[in-house]
């Protein structure tokens, strides 16, 4: 029953204009970012062109893909949540939620929508990263010779510490995959958090879309406060961890603990709403 309900809710979410808008925004920024990477090497000789692993537009700082910088910093979480986080609230407003629950149960219905919200945010982010890598493979050679400072191949210029640093120099394509999966996981987790908070707002679907915006603002504010005060010695701005970042002072421990905490908090909110028998269908 759960699997059938999951498929039904996924189809309903994909058919909504919010999901289509999310896909449109994602494709728009992906294509603009890719065009910027191509323009960076327009008219250059073959020896000046990087390999596809380095030429990946998600590698936005080094490739000067400004559209991707904006997307990852400001839009990644809102777009991920736009896919399906507001699906339940919308169905409650339409009056279809009660009909579905009458054939299953409220907990099953809620967990199915929670799963769709997480998977939707995960997949749209992974699709964007994968599309950009495919475009890079079509445009750039698999192994490039573009030289960086002091004639060192740029794909070897990796930070001494931080996320996937060693992997970037040894297996750049595997490192790109790791960044894509990590960013997608974060997108799915924030979409899940948006859905969880939307349970408390019942029919107000704008809450589900406002949570990721507030989450990003909070992350930026906390990073600014902690950096200015010198309270901690590592970067707490979450978008800095989602792409190959050679300049940020990243913490592997924070990269693991932060998403785990947010994911656990989201599950607790959902479980509490069900356990307290809060009628989310009213």
Short mmCIF file of C-alpha atoms in Angstrom, two decimals:
data_model
loop_
_atom_site.label_atom_id
_atom_site.label_comp_id
_atom_site.label_asym_id
_atom_site.label_seq_id
_atom_site.Cartn_x
_atom_site.Cartn_y
_atom_site.Cartn_z
CA UNK A 1 0.00 0.00 0.00
CA UNK A 2 2.80 2.43 0.90
CA UNK A 3 4.58 1.88 -2.42
CA UNK A 4 1.39 2.49 -4.40
CA UNK A 5 0.67 5.65 -2.41
CA UNK A 6 4.25 6.78 -2.92
CA UNK A 7 3.92 6.44 -6.70
CA UNK A 8 0.57 8.23 -6.65
CA UNK A 9 1.92 11.18 -4.64
CA UNK A 10 5.05 11.37 -6.82
CA UNK A 11 2.92 11.56 -9.95
CA UNK A 12 0.67 14.20 -8.45
CA UNK A 13 3.67 16.26 -7.36
CA UNK A 14 5.28 16.03 -10.82
CA UNK A 15 2.06 17.18 -12.46
CA UNK A 16 1.86 20.36 -10.39
CA UNK A 17 3.01 23.70 -11.73
CA UNK A 18 5.37 24.12 -8.77
CA UNK A 19 7.41 21.12 -9.86
CA UNK A 20 7.47 22.33 -13.45
CA UNK A 21 8.59 25.76 -12.27
CA UNK A 22 11.39 24.16 -10.24
CA UNK A 23 12.60 22.17 -13.24
CA UNK A 24 12.46 25.28 -15.45
CA UNK A 25 14.52 27.33 -12.99
CA UNK A 26 17.02 24.52 -12.61
CA UNK A 27 17.47 24.11 -16.37
CA UNK A 28 17.75 27.86 -16.90
CA UNK A 29 20.58 28.26 -14.41
CA UNK A 30 22.27 25.06 -15.60
CA UNK A 31 22.38 26.26 -19.20
CA UNK A 32 23.51 29.76 -18.27
CA UNK A 33 26.24 28.35 -16.04
CA UNK A 34 27.37 25.98 -18.79
CA UNK A 35 27.43 28.82 -21.31
CA UNK A 36 29.65 30.83 -18.96
CA UNK A 37 32.17 27.97 -18.74
CA UNK A 38 32.24 27.73 -22.54
CA UNK A 39 32.68 31.48 -22.92
CA UNK A 40 35.66 31.39 -20.55
CA UNK A 41 37.60 29.32 -23.12
CA UNK A 42 36.05 30.64 -26.33
CA UNK A 43 38.69 30.97 -29.04
CA UNK A 44 41.43 29.32 -26.98
CA UNK A 45 43.77 26.65 -28.33
CA UNK A 46 43.20 22.99 -27.47
CA UNK A 47 46.11 23.04 -25.02
CA UNK A 48 44.40 25.73 -22.97
CA UNK A 49 41.19 23.77 -22.44
CA UNK A 50 40.62 21.91 -19.15
CA UNK A 51 39.38 18.36 -18.82
CA UNK A 52 35.69 17.69 -18.34
CA UNK A 53 36.15 16.94 -14.63
CA UNK A 54 37.56 20.40 -14.02
CA UNK A 55 35.36 22.08 -16.65
CA UNK A 56 32.22 20.95 -14.79
CA UNK A 57 30.16 24.10 -14.25
CA UNK A 58 29.38 22.97 -10.68
CA UNK A 59 33.08 23.75 -10.12
CA UNK A 60 31.80 27.31 -10.23
CA UNK A 61 34.58 29.27 -8.51
CA UNK A 62 37.38 28.02 -10.71
CA UNK A 63 35.27 28.02 -13.87
CA UNK A 64 33.75 31.44 -13.09
CA UNK A 65 30.22 30.10 -13.57
CA UNK A 66 28.52 32.97 -11.77
CA UNK A 67 25.02 31.63 -12.43
CA UNK A 68 25.92 28.48 -10.49
CA UNK A 69 27.38 30.54 -7.66
CA UNK A 70 24.04 32.35 -7.31
CA UNK A 71 22.03 29.15 -7.67
CA UNK A 72 23.94 27.15 -5.05
CA UNK A 73 24.11 30.02 -2.56
CA UNK A 74 20.54 31.31 -2.88
CA UNK A 75 18.26 29.07 -4.94
CA UNK A 76 19.29 25.44 -4.50
CA UNK A 77 17.28 24.83 -1.32
CA UNK A 78 14.16 26.82 -2.37
CA UNK A 79 14.04 25.09 -5.77
CA UNK A 80 14.51 21.67 -4.16
CA UNK A 81 11.63 22.38 -1.77
CA UNK A 82 9.46 23.72 -4.55
CA UNK A 83 9.32 20.27 -6.18
CA UNK A 84 7.08 18.55 -3.62
CA UNK A 85 7.44 19.97 -0.09
CA UNK A 86 4.13 21.79 -0.39
CA UNK A 87 2.29 18.86 -1.95
CA UNK A 88 0.39 17.80 1.18
CA UNK A 89 -0.73 21.35 2.02
CA UNK A 90 -1.97 21.77 -1.53
CA UNK A 91 -3.93 18.51 -1.43
CA UNK A 92 -5.51 19.54 1.85
CA UNK A 93 -6.61 22.81 0.26
CA UNK A 94 -8.03 20.92 -2.73
CA UNK A 95 -9.88 18.46 -0.51
CA UNK A 96 -8.21 15.37 -1.99
CA UNK A 97 -6.16 14.52 1.11
CA UNK A 98 -9.14 13.26 3.11
CA UNK A 99 -10.21 10.99 0.25
CA UNK A 100 -6.74 9.45 0.02
CA UNK A 101 -6.44 8.98 3.79
CA UNK A 102 -9.81 7.21 3.91
CA UNK A 103 -8.24 4.40 1.88
CA UNK A 104 -4.97 4.25 3.82
CA UNK A 105 -4.16 6.06 7.08
CA UNK A 106 -2.94 9.49 8.13
CA UNK A 107 0.59 8.30 9.14
CA UNK A 108 1.02 6.41 5.87
CA UNK A 109 -0.13 9.43 3.89
CA UNK A 110 2.19 11.79 5.75
CA UNK A 111 5.26 9.56 5.46
CA UNK A 112 4.60 9.01 1.75
CA UNK A 113 4.53 12.77 1.19
CA UNK A 114 7.64 13.20 3.32
CA UNK A 115 9.47 10.64 1.19
CA UNK A 116 8.36 12.34 -2.02
CA UNK A 117 9.55 15.71 -0.68
CA UNK A 118 13.00 14.34 0.16
CA UNK A 119 13.39 12.37 -3.06
CA UNK A 120 12.13 15.29 -5.16
CA UNK A 121 14.67 17.69 -3.69
CA UNK A 122 17.43 15.11 -4.01
CA UNK A 123 16.69 14.19 -7.61
CA UNK A 124 16.32 17.69 -9.05
CA UNK A 125 19.71 18.64 -7.61
CA UNK A 126 21.37 15.44 -8.75
CA UNK A 127 19.85 15.87 -12.22
CA UNK A 128 21.32 19.37 -12.49
CA UNK A 129 24.80 18.26 -11.42
CA UNK A 130 24.66 15.24 -13.76
CA UNK A 131 23.45 17.35 -16.68
CA UNK A 132 26.33 19.77 -16.19
CA UNK A 133 28.83 16.91 -16.10
CA UNK A 134 27.39 15.41 -19.29
CA UNK A 135 27.61 18.81 -21.01
CA UNK A 136 31.20 19.14 -19.83
CA UNK A 137 32.06 15.69 -21.21
CA UNK A 138 30.56 16.64 -24.57
CA UNK A 139 32.39 19.99 -24.67
CA UNK A 140 35.75 19.39 -22.99
CA UNK A 141 38.25 16.54 -23.37
CA UNK A 142 38.17 13.80 -20.77
CA UNK A 143 41.72 14.67 -19.74
CA UNK A 144 42.63 18.32 -20.30
CA UNK A 145 45.98 20.12 -20.13
CA UNK A 146 44.88 23.54 -18.94
CA UNK A 147 47.68 24.88 -16.73
CA UNK A 148 47.20 26.83 -13.56
CA UNK A 149 49.68 28.80 -11.48
CA UNK A 150 53.33 27.92 -12.12
CA UNK A 151 52.21 25.66 -14.96
CA UNK A 152 50.59 23.17 -12.58
CA UNK A 153 47.54 21.33 -13.96
CA UNK A 154 44.55 22.98 -12.36
CA UNK A 155 42.85 19.75 -11.45
CA UNK A 156 45.78 19.12 -9.09
CA UNK A 157 45.34 22.49 -7.36
CA UNK A 158 43.16 21.31 -4.47
CA UNK A 159 42.92 22.64 -0.92
CA UNK A 160 45.11 21.03 1.71
CA UNK A 161 42.04 20.17 3.74
CA UNK A 162 38.27 20.29 3.37
CA UNK A 163 35.65 18.20 1.69
CA UNK A 164 36.88 15.53 -0.77
CA UNK A 165 40.28 17.27 -1.09
CA UNK A 166 42.38 14.14 -1.63
CA UNK A 167 39.79 12.59 -3.90
CA UNK A 168 39.78 15.65 -6.18
CA UNK A 169 43.42 15.16 -7.14
CA UNK A 170 43.39 11.37 -7.35
CA UNK A 171 39.95 10.71 -8.87
CA UNK A 172 38.43 14.01 -10.09
CA UNK A 173 35.33 12.41 -11.64
CA UNK A 174 34.68 10.44 -8.47
CA UNK A 175 35.11 13.64 -6.47
CA UNK A 176 32.54 15.36 -8.70
CA UNK A 177 30.14 12.51 -8.05
CA UNK A 178 30.71 12.86 -4.31
CA UNK A 179 30.00 16.60 -4.44
CA UNK A 180 26.86 16.00 -6.50
CA UNK A 181 25.55 13.37 -4.07
CA UNK A 182 26.38 15.47 -1.02
CA UNK A 183 24.67 18.57 -2.43
CA UNK A 184 21.66 16.45 -3.45
CA UNK A 185 21.43 14.95 0.03
CA UNK A 186 21.41 18.43 1.57
CA UNK A 187 18.74 19.55 -0.90
CA UNK A 188 16.57 16.57 0.00
CA UNK A 189 17.06 17.15 3.72
CA UNK A 190 16.06 20.83 3.53
CA UNK A 191 13.03 19.87 1.40
CA UNK A 192 12.11 17.34 4.10
CA UNK A 193 12.49 20.03 6.78
CA UNK A 194 10.23 22.30 4.73
CA UNK A 195 7.62 19.57 4.55
CA UNK A 196 7.88 18.90 8.28
CA UNK A 197 7.32 22.55 9.16
CA UNK A 198 4.43 22.70 6.70
CA UNK A 199 2.61 20.12 8.85
CA UNK A 200 2.44 22.72 11.58
CA UNK A 201 1.04 25.31 9.17
CA UNK A 202 -1.56 22.91 7.76
CA UNK A 203 -2.92 24.40 4.53
CA UNK A 204 -0.40 27.23 4.18
CA UNK A 205 1.82 25.96 1.38
CA UNK A 206 3.90 29.16 1.43
CA UNK A 207 5.46 27.99 4.68
CA UNK A 208 6.95 24.98 2.89
CA UNK A 209 8.59 27.29 0.36
CA UNK A 210 9.62 29.91 2.90
CA UNK A 211 11.49 27.50 5.17
CA UNK A 212 14.43 26.92 2.77
CA UNK A 213 14.80 30.67 2.27
CA UNK A 214 14.87 31.18 6.03
CA UNK A 215 17.26 28.24 6.40
CA UNK A 216 19.69 29.85 3.97
CA UNK A 217 19.44 33.24 5.66
CA UNK A 218 20.01 31.63 9.07
CA UNK A 219 23.03 29.71 7.80
CA UNK A 220 24.52 32.91 6.40
CA UNK A 221 23.79 34.89 9.57
CA UNK A 222 25.30 32.25 11.85
CA UNK A 223 28.39 32.06 9.66
CA UNK A 224 28.77 35.84 9.73
CA UNK A 225 28.41 36.07 13.50
CA UNK A 226 30.78 33.20 14.26
CA UNK A 227 33.35 34.39 11.73
CA UNK A 228 33.39 37.97 13.03
CA UNK A 229 33.62 36.87 16.65
CA UNK A 230 36.28 34.25 15.99
CA UNK A 231 34.31 31.76 18.08
CA UNK A 232 35.11 28.87 15.76
CA UNK A 233 37.80 28.25 13.20
CA UNK A 234 35.83 26.73 10.36
CA UNK A 235 33.18 27.70 7.81
CA UNK A 236 29.55 27.18 8.84
CA UNK A 237 27.95 28.52 5.65
CA UNK A 238 26.39 25.33 4.27
CA UNK A 239 26.43 26.21 0.53
CA UNK A 240 30.25 26.48 0.77
CA UNK A 241 30.36 22.70 1.25
CA UNK A 242 28.27 21.81 -1.79
CA UNK A 243 30.82 22.37 -4.57
CA UNK A 244 34.62 22.16 -5.06
CA UNK A 245 35.67 25.10 -2.90
CA UNK A 246 39.44 25.77 -2.83
CA UNK A 247 39.32 28.79 -0.55
CA UNK A 248 36.83 28.03 2.23
CA UNK A 249 37.97 26.73 5.62
CA UNK A 250 35.81 23.62 5.62
CA UNK A 251 35.28 21.10 8.40
CA UNK A 252 34.58 17.46 7.58
CA UNK A 253 33.03 16.96 11.01
CA UNK A 254 30.59 19.85 10.43
CA UNK A 255 29.82 18.48 6.95
CA UNK A 256 28.69 15.21 8.54
CA UNK A 257 27.04 16.44 11.74
CA UNK A 258 25.02 19.36 10.30
CA UNK A 259 22.92 17.38 7.77
CA UNK A 260 22.47 14.57 10.28
CA UNK A 261 21.05 16.99 12.86
CA UNK A 262 18.71 18.69 10.37
CA UNK A 263 17.55 15.32 9.02
CA UNK A 264 16.89 14.01 12.53
CA UNK A 265 15.05 17.20 13.49
CA UNK A 266 12.82 16.88 10.43
CA UNK A 267 11.92 13.29 11.29
CA UNK A 268 11.19 14.26 14.89
CA UNK A 269 8.81 17.03 13.82
CA UNK A 270 6.95 14.65 11.51
CA UNK A 271 6.80 11.87 14.11
CA UNK A 272 5.66 14.32 16.80
CA UNK A 273 2.86 15.63 14.58
CA UNK A 274 1.64 12.06 14.05
CA UNK A 275 2.09 10.98 17.66
CA UNK A 276 0.21 13.98 19.04
CA UNK A 277 -2.60 13.04 16.66
CA UNK A 278 -2.55 16.51 15.22
CA UNK A 279 -5.14 16.61 12.44
CA UNK A 280 -3.04 17.88 9.55
CA UNK A 281 -5.97 17.43 7.17
CA UNK A 282 -8.02 20.29 8.56
#
